[in-house]
XYZ file of C-alpha atoms in Angstrom:
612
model
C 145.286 -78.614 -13.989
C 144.048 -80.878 -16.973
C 142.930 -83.244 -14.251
C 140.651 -81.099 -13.159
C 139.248 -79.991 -16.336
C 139.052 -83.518 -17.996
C 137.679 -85.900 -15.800
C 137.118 -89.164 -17.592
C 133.368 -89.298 -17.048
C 133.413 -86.033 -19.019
C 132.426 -85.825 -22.626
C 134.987 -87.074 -25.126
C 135.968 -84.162 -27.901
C 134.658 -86.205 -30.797
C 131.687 -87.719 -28.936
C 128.713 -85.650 -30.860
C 130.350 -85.535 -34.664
C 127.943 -87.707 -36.100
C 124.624 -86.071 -34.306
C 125.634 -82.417 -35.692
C 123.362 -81.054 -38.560
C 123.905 -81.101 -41.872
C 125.157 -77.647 -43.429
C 121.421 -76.280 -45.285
C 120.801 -75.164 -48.209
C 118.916 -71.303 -48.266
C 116.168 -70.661 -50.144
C 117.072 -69.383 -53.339
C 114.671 -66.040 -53.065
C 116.521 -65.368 -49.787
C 119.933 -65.724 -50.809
C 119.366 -63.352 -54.349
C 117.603 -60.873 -52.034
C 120.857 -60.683 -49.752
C 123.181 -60.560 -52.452
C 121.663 -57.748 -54.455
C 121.340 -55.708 -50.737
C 125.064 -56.570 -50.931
C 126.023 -54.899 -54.377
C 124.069 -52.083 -54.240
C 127.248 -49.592 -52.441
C 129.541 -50.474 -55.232
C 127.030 -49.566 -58.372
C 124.697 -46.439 -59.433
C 121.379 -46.307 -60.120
C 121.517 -47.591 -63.710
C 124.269 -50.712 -62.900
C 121.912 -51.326 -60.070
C 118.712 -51.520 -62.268
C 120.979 -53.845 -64.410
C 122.470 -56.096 -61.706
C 118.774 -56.780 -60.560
C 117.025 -57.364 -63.755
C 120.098 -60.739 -64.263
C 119.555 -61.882 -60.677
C 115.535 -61.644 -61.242
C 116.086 -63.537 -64.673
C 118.770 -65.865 -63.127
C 115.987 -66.611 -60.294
C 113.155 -67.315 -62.452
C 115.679 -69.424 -65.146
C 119.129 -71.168 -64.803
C 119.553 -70.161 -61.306
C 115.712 -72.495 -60.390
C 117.316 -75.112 -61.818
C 120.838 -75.021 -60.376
C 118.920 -74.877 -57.283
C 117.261 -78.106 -57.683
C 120.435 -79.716 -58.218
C 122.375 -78.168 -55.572
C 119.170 -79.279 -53.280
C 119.555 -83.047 -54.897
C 123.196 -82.897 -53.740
C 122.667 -82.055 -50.432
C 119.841 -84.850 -49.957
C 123.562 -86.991 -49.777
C 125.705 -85.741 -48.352
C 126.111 -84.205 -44.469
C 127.953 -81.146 -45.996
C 127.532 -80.565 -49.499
C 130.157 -77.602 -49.566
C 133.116 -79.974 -47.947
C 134.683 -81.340 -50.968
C 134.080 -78.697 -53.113
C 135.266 -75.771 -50.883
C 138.549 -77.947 -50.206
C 139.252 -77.937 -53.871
C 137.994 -74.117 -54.704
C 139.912 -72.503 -52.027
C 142.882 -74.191 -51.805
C 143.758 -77.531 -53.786
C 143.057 -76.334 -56.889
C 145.498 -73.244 -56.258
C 148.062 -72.995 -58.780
C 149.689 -70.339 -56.998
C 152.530 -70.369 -53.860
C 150.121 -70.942 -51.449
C 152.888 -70.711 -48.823
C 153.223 -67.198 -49.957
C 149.577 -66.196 -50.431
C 147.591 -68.759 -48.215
C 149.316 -70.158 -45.472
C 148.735 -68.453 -41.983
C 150.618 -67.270 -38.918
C 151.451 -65.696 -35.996
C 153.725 -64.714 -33.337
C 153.134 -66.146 -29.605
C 152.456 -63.569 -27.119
C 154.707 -65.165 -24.781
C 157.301 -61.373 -25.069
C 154.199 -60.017 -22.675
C 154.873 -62.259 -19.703
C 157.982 -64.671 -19.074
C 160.003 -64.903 -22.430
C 161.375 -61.405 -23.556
C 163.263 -61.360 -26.572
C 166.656 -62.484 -25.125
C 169.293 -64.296 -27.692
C 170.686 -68.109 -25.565
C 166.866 -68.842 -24.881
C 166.092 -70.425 -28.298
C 166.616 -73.896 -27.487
C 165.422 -74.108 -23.812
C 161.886 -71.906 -24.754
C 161.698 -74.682 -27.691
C 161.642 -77.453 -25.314
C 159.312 -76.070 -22.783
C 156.552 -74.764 -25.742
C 157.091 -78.014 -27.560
C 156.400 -80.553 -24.432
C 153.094 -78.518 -23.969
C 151.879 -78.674 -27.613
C 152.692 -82.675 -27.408
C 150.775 -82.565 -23.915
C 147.860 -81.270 -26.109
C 148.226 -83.704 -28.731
C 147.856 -86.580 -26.037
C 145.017 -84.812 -24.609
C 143.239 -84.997 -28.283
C 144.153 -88.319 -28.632
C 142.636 -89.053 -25.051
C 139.840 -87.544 -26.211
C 139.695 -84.767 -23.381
C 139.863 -81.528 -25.121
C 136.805 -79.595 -24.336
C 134.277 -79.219 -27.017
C 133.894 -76.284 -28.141
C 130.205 -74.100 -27.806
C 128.553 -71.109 -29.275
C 126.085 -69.969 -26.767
C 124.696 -73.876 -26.706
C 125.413 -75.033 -29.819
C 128.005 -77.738 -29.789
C 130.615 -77.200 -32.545
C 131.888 -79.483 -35.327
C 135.480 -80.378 -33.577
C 136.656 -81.992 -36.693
C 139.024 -79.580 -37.872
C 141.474 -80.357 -34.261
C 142.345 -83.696 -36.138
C 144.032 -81.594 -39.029
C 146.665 -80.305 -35.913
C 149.035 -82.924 -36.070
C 150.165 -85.625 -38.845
C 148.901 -83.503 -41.481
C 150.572 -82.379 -44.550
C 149.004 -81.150 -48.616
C 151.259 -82.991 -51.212
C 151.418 -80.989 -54.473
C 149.364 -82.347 -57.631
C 149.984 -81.889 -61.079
C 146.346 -80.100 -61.100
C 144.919 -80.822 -57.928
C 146.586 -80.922 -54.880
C 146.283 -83.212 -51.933
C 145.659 -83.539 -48.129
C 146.841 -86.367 -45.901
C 146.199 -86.799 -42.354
C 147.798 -89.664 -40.271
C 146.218 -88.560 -36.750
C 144.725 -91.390 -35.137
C 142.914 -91.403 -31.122
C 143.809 -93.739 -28.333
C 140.659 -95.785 -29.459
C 141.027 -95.328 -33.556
C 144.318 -97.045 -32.986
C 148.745 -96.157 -33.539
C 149.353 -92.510 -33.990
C 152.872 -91.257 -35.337
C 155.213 -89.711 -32.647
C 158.216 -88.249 -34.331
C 158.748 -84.919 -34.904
C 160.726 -83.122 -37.971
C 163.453 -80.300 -37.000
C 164.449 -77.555 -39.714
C 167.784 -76.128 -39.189
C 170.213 -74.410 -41.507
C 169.114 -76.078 -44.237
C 168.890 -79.166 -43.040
C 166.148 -81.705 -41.933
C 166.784 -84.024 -38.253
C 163.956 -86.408 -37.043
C 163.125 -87.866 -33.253
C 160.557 -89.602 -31.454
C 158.231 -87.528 -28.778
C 157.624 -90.815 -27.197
C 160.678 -93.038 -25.730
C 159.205 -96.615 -24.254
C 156.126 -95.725 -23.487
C 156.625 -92.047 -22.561
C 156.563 -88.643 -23.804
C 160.186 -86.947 -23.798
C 160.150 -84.291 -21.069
C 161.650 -80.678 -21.859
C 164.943 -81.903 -20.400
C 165.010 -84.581 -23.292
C 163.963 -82.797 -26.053
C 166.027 -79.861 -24.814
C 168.757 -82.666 -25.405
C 167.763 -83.390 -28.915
C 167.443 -79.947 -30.321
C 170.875 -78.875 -28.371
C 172.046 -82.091 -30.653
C 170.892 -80.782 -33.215
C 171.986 -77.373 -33.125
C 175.484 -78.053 -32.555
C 175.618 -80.259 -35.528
C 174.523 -77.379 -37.840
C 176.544 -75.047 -36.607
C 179.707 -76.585 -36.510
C 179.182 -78.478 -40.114
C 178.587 -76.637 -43.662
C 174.583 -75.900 -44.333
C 172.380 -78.469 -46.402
C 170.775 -77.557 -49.045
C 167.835 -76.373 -47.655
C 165.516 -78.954 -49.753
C 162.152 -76.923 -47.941
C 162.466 -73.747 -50.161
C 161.118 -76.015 -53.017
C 157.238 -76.253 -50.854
C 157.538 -72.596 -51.390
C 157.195 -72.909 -55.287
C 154.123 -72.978 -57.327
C 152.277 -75.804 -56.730
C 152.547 -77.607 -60.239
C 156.124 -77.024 -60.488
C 156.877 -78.320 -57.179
C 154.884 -81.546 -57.560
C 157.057 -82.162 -61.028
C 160.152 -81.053 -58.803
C 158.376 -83.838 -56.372
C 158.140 -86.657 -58.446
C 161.737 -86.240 -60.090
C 163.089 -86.424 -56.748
C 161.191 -89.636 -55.860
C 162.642 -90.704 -59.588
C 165.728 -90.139 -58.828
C 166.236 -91.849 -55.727
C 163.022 -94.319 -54.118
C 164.500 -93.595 -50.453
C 163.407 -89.867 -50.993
C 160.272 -90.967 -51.209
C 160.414 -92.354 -47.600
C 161.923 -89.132 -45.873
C 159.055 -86.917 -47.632
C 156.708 -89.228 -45.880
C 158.686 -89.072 -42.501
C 157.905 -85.217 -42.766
C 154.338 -85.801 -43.776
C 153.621 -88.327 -41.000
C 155.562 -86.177 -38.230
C 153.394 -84.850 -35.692
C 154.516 -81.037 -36.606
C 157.125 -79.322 -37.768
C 159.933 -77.285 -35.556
C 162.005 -74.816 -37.413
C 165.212 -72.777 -35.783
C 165.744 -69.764 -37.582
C 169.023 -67.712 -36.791
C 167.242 -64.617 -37.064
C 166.727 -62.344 -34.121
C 163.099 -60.023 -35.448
C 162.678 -57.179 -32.745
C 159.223 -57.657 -30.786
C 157.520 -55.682 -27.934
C 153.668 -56.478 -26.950
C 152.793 -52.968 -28.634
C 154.495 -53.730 -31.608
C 154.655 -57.126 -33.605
C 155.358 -56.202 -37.248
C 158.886 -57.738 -37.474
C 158.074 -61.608 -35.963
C 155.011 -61.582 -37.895
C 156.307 -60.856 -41.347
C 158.873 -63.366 -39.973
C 156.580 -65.911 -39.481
C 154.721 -65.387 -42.949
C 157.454 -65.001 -44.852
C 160.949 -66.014 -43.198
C 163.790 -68.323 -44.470
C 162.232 -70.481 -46.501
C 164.531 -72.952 -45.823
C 163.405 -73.785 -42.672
C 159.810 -74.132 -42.879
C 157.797 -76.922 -44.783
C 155.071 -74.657 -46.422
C 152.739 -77.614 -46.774
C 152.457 -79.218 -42.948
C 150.255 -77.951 -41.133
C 151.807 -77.002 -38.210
C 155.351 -75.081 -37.913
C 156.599 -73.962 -35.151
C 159.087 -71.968 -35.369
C 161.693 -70.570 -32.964
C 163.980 -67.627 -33.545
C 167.453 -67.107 -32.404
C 166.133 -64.304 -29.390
C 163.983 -66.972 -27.676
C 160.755 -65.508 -29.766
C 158.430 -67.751 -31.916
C 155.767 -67.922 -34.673
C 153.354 -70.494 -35.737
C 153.105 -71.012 -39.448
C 150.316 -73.308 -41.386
C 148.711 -74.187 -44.834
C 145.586 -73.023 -44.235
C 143.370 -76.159 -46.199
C 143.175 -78.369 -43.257
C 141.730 -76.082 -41.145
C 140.665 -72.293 -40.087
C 142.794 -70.261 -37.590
C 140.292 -70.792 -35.026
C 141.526 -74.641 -34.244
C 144.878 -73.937 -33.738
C 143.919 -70.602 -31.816
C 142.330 -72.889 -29.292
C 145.904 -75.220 -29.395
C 148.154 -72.623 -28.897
C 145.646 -70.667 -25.860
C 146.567 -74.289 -24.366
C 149.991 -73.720 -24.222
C 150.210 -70.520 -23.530
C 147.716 -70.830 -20.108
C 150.266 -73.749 -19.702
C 153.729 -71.827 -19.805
C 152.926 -68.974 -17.852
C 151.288 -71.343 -15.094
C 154.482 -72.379 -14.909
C 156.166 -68.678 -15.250
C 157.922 -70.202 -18.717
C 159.971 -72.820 -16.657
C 160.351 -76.183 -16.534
C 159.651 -77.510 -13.251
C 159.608 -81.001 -13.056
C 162.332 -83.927 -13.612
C 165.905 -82.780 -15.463
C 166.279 -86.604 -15.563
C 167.472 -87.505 -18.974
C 167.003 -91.030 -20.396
C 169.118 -92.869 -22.874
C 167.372 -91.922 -25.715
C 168.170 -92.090 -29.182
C 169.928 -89.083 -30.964
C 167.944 -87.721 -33.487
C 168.515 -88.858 -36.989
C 168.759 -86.871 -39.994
C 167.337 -87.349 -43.103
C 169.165 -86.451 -45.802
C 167.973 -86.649 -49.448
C 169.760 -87.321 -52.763
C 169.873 -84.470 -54.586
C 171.627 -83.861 -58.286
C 172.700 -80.401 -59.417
C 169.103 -80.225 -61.171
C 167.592 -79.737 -57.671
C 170.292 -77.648 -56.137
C 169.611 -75.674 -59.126
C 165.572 -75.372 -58.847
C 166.096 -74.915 -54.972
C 168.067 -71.993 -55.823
C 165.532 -70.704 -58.567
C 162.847 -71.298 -55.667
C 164.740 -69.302 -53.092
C 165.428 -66.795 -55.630
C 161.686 -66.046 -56.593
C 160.511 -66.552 -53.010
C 162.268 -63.877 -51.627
C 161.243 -61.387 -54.798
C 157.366 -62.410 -53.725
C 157.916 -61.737 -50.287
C 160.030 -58.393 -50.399
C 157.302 -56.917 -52.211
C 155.270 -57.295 -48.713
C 154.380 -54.462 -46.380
C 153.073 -55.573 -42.932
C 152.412 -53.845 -39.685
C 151.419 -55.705 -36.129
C 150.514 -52.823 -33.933
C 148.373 -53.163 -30.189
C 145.689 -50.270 -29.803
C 145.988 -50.357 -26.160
C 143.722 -46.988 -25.191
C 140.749 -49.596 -24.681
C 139.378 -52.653 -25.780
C 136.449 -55.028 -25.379
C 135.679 -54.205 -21.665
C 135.058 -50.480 -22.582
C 132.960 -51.831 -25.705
C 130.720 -54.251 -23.918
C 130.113 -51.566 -21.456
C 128.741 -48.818 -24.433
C 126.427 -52.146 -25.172
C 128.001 -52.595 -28.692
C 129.811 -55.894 -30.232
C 133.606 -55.657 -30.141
C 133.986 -57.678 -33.681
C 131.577 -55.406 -35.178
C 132.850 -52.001 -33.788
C 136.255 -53.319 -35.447
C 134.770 -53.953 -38.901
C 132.654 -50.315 -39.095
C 136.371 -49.258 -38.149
C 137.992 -50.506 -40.883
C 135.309 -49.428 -43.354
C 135.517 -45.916 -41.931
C 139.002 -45.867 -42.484
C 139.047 -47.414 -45.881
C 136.526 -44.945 -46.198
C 138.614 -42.392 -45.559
C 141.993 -43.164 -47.090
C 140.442 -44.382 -50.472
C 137.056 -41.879 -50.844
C 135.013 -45.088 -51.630
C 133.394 -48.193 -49.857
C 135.478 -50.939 -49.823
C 134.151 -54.706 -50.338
C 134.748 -56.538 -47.586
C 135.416 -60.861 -46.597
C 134.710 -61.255 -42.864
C 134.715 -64.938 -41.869
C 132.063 -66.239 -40.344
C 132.239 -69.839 -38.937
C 129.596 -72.428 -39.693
C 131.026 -75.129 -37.328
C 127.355 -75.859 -35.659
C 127.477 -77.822 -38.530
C 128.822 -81.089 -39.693
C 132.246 -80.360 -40.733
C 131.381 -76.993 -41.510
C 134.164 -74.404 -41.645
C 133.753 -70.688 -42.638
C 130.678 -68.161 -44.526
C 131.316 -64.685 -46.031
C 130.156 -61.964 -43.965
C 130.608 -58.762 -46.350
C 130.961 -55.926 -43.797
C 130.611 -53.342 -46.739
C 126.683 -52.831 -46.296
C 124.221 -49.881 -47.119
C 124.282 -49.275 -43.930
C 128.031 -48.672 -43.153
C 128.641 -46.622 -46.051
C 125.178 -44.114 -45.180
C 127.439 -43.721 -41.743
C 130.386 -43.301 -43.535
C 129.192 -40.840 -45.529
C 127.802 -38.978 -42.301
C 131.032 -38.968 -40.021
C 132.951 -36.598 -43.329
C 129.751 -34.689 -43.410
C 130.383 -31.741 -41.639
C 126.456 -30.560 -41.186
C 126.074 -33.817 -39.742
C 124.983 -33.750 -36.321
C 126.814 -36.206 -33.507
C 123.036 -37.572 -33.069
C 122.751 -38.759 -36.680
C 126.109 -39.736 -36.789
C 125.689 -42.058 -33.739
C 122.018 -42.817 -35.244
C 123.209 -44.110 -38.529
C 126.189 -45.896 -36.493
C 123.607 -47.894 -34.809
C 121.514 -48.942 -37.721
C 125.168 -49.962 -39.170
C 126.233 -52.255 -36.191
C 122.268 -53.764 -36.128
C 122.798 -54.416 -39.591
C 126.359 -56.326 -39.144
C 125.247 -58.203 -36.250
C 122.058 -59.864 -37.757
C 124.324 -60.835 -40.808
C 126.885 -62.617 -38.902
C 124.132 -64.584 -36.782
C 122.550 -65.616 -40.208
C 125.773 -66.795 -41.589
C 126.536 -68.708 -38.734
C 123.454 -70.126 -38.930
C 123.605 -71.588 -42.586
C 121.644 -68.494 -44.068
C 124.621 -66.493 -45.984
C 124.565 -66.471 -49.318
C 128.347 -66.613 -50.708
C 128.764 -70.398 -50.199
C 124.873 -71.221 -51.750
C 126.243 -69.113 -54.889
C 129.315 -70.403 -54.820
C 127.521 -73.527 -55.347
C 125.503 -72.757 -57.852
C 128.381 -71.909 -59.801
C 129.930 -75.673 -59.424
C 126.886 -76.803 -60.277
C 126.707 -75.234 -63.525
C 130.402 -75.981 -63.962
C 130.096 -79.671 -63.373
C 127.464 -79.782 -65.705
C 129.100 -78.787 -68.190
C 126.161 -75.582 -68.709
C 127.498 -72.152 -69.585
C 128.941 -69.864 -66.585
C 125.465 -68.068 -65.859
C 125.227 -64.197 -66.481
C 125.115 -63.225 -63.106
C 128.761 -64.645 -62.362
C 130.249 -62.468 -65.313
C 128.135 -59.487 -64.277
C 131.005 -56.628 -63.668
C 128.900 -56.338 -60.128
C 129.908 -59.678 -58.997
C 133.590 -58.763 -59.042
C 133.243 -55.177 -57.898
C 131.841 -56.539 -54.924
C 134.082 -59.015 -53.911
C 132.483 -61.778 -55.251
C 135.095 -64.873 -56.991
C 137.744 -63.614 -54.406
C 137.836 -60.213 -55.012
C 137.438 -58.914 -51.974
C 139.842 -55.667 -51.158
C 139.736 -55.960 -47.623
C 140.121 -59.800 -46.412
C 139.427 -59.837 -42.924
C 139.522 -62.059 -39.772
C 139.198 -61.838 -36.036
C 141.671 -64.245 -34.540
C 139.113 -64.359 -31.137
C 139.354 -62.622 -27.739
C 142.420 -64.490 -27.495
C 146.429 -62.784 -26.884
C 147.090 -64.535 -30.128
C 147.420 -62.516 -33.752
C 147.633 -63.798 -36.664
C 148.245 -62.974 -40.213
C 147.198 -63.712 -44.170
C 148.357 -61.936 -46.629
C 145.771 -59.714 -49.493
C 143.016 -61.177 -51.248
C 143.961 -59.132 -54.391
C 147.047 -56.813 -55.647
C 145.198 -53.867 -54.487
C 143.798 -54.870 -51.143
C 144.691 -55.577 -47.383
C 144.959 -58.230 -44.961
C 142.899 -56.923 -41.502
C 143.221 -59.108 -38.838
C 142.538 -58.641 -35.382
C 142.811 -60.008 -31.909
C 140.621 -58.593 -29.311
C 141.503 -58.235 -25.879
C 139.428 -56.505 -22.388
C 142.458 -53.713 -23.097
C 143.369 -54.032 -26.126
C 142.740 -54.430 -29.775
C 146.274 -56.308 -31.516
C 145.946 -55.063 -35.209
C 148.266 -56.837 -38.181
C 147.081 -55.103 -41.507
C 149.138 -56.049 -44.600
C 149.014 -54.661 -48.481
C 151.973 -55.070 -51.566
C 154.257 -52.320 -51.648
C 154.375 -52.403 -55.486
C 150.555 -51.368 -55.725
C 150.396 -46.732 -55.263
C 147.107 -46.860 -53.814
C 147.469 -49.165 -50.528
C 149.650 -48.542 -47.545
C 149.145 -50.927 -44.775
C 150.746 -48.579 -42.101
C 148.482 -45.145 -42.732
C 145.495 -47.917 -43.338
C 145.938 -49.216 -39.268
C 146.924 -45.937 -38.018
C 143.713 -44.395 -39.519
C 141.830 -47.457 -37.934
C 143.068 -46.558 -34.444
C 142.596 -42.879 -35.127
C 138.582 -44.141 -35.913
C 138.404 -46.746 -32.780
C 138.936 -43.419 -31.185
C 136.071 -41.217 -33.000
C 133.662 -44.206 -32.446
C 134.196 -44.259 -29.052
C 133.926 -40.479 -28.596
C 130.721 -40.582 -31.038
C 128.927 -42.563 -27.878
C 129.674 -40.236 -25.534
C 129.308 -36.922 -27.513
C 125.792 -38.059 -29.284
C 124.567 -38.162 -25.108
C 125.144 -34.911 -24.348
């Protein structure tokens, strides 16, 4: 099949990186005018009047000048945001960010050949793993597709970030490093790292010349599996990625202290092409209901994940599986694409392997085993310890909405993305008796290395057609009137943030500006509007489509009182995982998705009904 789809004389996947555009800078007008339009749902009359006499004195002061400088900046550089949004949003995060920023997802493979069936760990392992490394030799090759919106071409950068990848705590800031090289850039790393009961095993993909088949790695990971289970556990060094970031970077560099040959092994794991974990736990899954893998996959054994690669994959003990990734390198959308690959891949091939069972004389895998004193057996202890507090506190449901989906949509003539959103702020709506503010990504990849924009679904708009649908002397005409103006509204706001014209990044910037100057933090950023709103990652409802894709995926809440909404949209379906903290009264994540479905339903009917 790849033949077919990647003839040489094609385009290679990097080919047009250096002819994209530069990410713009919007006007400044433009930008204040959008983000006052934004604010106005969460503030009366008199905050309003407030909020818009700062903005019109930040516009004609401060804000002029920041401008200019932000406009200097970009005269530089191809994406004046890169560095900075890297740093912002995720290396500068003191936090866990395995806890609150990495991402997952279960594979949808229950739905076709792979049922949840315990003795299938290993063998489904070897089979998904030999297509992810055929996918990896396709990149380096060169012959992934490029990726287009209508005819844009899109910035493919991010697909390096895949494999090789790994963040390496700072003291203050953290770090990324990347190892992935292409046929042409020159040697790539091969090996992969395998988590088991505590305990860390390494292999080459690639034996003289050629990529183990699933027979041979089925070899390895049998190998490795026995060994684990027959000898005690190790002790489970991987919990300590799970810590806060300056404490494990100090954990980091004592271990290097103590012993210069630990410092090689981290680096095996950072230069390993990804990360396979086997986890003896057996969550139940159906392809209506995902909850348990998915929590699972977010927030599992931390033993046998390494929060900080970029790409886990991990298999459970009843043949099911999860991705798992820090979330700096790259948006969800890269490694959607990856793992569509596979997936079209294994059920071409019904789930089985059906080539050679020849097995070469290959090396056994070697394991790499750290010195540890009782100072990190005690701190991997204290990091298992507050890990699993973090995580218990999580409630997370994974539920499939299967009455309809984006065939029925696209047939009333509305967008599937945005009938989801006006969904969700119906049923916020609803459960909370207020607008909530809203983070939908947008992504600027038409771009040069451009990555995501704010699209805040909480608009004027919405909440007017809110208001309507629990207004009983509303007529199903209005309703559906006012429904209309909503989904216009959302529509020509994600096309502007694709295209550069959002306004969350350019303030964003502003801010940095003012920051790396050294200038006071201008009003407007410590205006109680700015965080009512959303804005400085306050955002109650964090949101995400993960594509029209089988694949869902998972963050967890911006904020203490807020939800994770994300969303997978199929022609039958609509794959909902929607997440909150137990320990805050006001959210519940189950009553929040049921309520959504119960609306996906009264939008629907709301077409048909305002006909008659």
């Amino acid at each position: 099949m790849d033949k077919q789809v990647l003839e040489s004389s094609e385009e290679r996947t990097f080919q047009y990186q250096n002819s994209l555009p530069s990410l713009p800078v919007p006007p400044l007008d433009e930008s204040l005018k959008k983000y006052l339009d934004a604010v106005k749902p969460f503030l009366n009359q008199e905050e309003y009047q407030r909020t818009e006499d700062i903005v019109k004195k930040f516009e004609n002061g401060i804000g002029k000048e920041l401008h200019q400088k932000l406009l200097e900046r970009a005269k530089t550089r191809r994406n004046w945001l890169e560095d900075w949004w890297l740093n912002v949003a995720y290396l500068d995060l003191r936090i866990s960010t395995q806890i609150y920023c990495n991402i997952g997802g279960p594979g949808p493979f229950i739905e076709n050949y792979w049922p949840p069936k315990e003795g299938t760990q290993i063998e489904r392992a070897s089979v998904n793993i030999w297509h992810t490394l055929k996918y990896w030799d396709l990149l380096r090759a060169e012959k992934v597709a490029i990726e287009r919106s209508k005819n844009a071409v899109l910035d493919m950068s991010q697909f390096r970030m895949l494999f090789c990848t790994c963040k390496i705590p700072g003291v203050t800031r953290d770090s990324i490093c990347n190892y992935f090289k292409t046929e042409t850039e020159g040697e790539c790393p091969s090996h992969l790292v395998v988590l088991c009961r505590g305990r860390m095993f390494t292999f080459d993909a690639i034996h003289e010349g050629n990529m183990l088949n699933p027979a041979e790695i089925f070899r390895q990971l049998t190998y490795i599996q026995k060994r684990c289970h027959s000898e005690p556990d190790g002790p489970g060094l991987a919990a300590l990625t799970s810590e806060e970031r300056t404490k494990w970077a100090e954990i980091r560099e004592y271990l290097i202290d103590l012993d210069p040959k630990n410092l090689t092994l981290l680096e095996k794991i950072q230069r390993s092409l990804f990360v396979v974990c086997l986890d003896d736990s057996s969550p139940y899954a159906t392809p209506e209901n995902y909850s348990e893998v998915t929590r699972m996959g977010l927030t599992g054994d931390p033993t046998v994940r390494w929060g900080d690669k970029s790409y886990n994959i991990i298999f459970f003990s009843n043949g099911t599986c999860s991705a798992f990734c820090d979330h700096s390198p790259f948006d969800a959308m890269a490694l959607v694409t990856m793992l569509s690959y596979a997936e079209g891949e294994i059920n071409e091939s019904e789930g089985k392997w059906k080539g050679s069972d020849k097995v070469r004389d290959i090396p056994w895998p070697e394991e790499l085993v750290f010195t540890v004193d009782q100072k990190i057996m005690n701190e991997i202890e204290c990091a298992k310890e507050s890990y699993y507090k973090k995580v218990s506190d999580l409630q997370l449901v994974s539920y499939a909405f299967t009455s309809f989906g984006k065939a029925l949509i696209r047939k009333k003539k509305l967008h599937p993305d945005t009938f989801v959103q006006l969904a969700l702020q119906l049923a916020y709506y609803k459960c909370h008796g207020r607008p909530g503010c809203c983070y939908e990504t947008a992504t600027t990849r038409r771009f040069y290395h451009g990555r995501t924009e704010t699209i805040r679904s909480c608009t004027v708009e919405a909440v007017e057609w809110c208001k309507s649908m629990l207004d009983p002397s509303a007529s199903a005409y209005q309703r559906e009137q006012l429904m209309l103006k909503a989904f216009a509204k959302h529509n020509k706001m994600r096309k502007e943030c694709e295209n550069g014209k959002g306004f969350d990044r350019h303030l964003l910037g502003l801010l940095l500006i003012a920051q790396e100057q050294g200038l006071p933090v201008p009003e407007l950023f410590v205006d109680t509007a700015f965080t009512t709103s959303g804005g400085g990652g306050n955002f109650v409802l964090s949101t995400s489509l993960t594509g029209y894709t089988k694949f869902s995926g998972s963050a967890l809440p911006m904020v203490h009182h807020g939800y994770g909404f994300f969303y997978a949209i199929r022609d039958d379906r609509i794959v909902v995982t929607c997440s909150s903290w137990k320990s805050c009264p006001e959210t519940d994540a189950e009553v929040l998705c049921r309520t959504v479905f119960q609306c996906f339903q009264d939008m629907l009917q709301l077409t048909v009904t305002a006909q008659l």
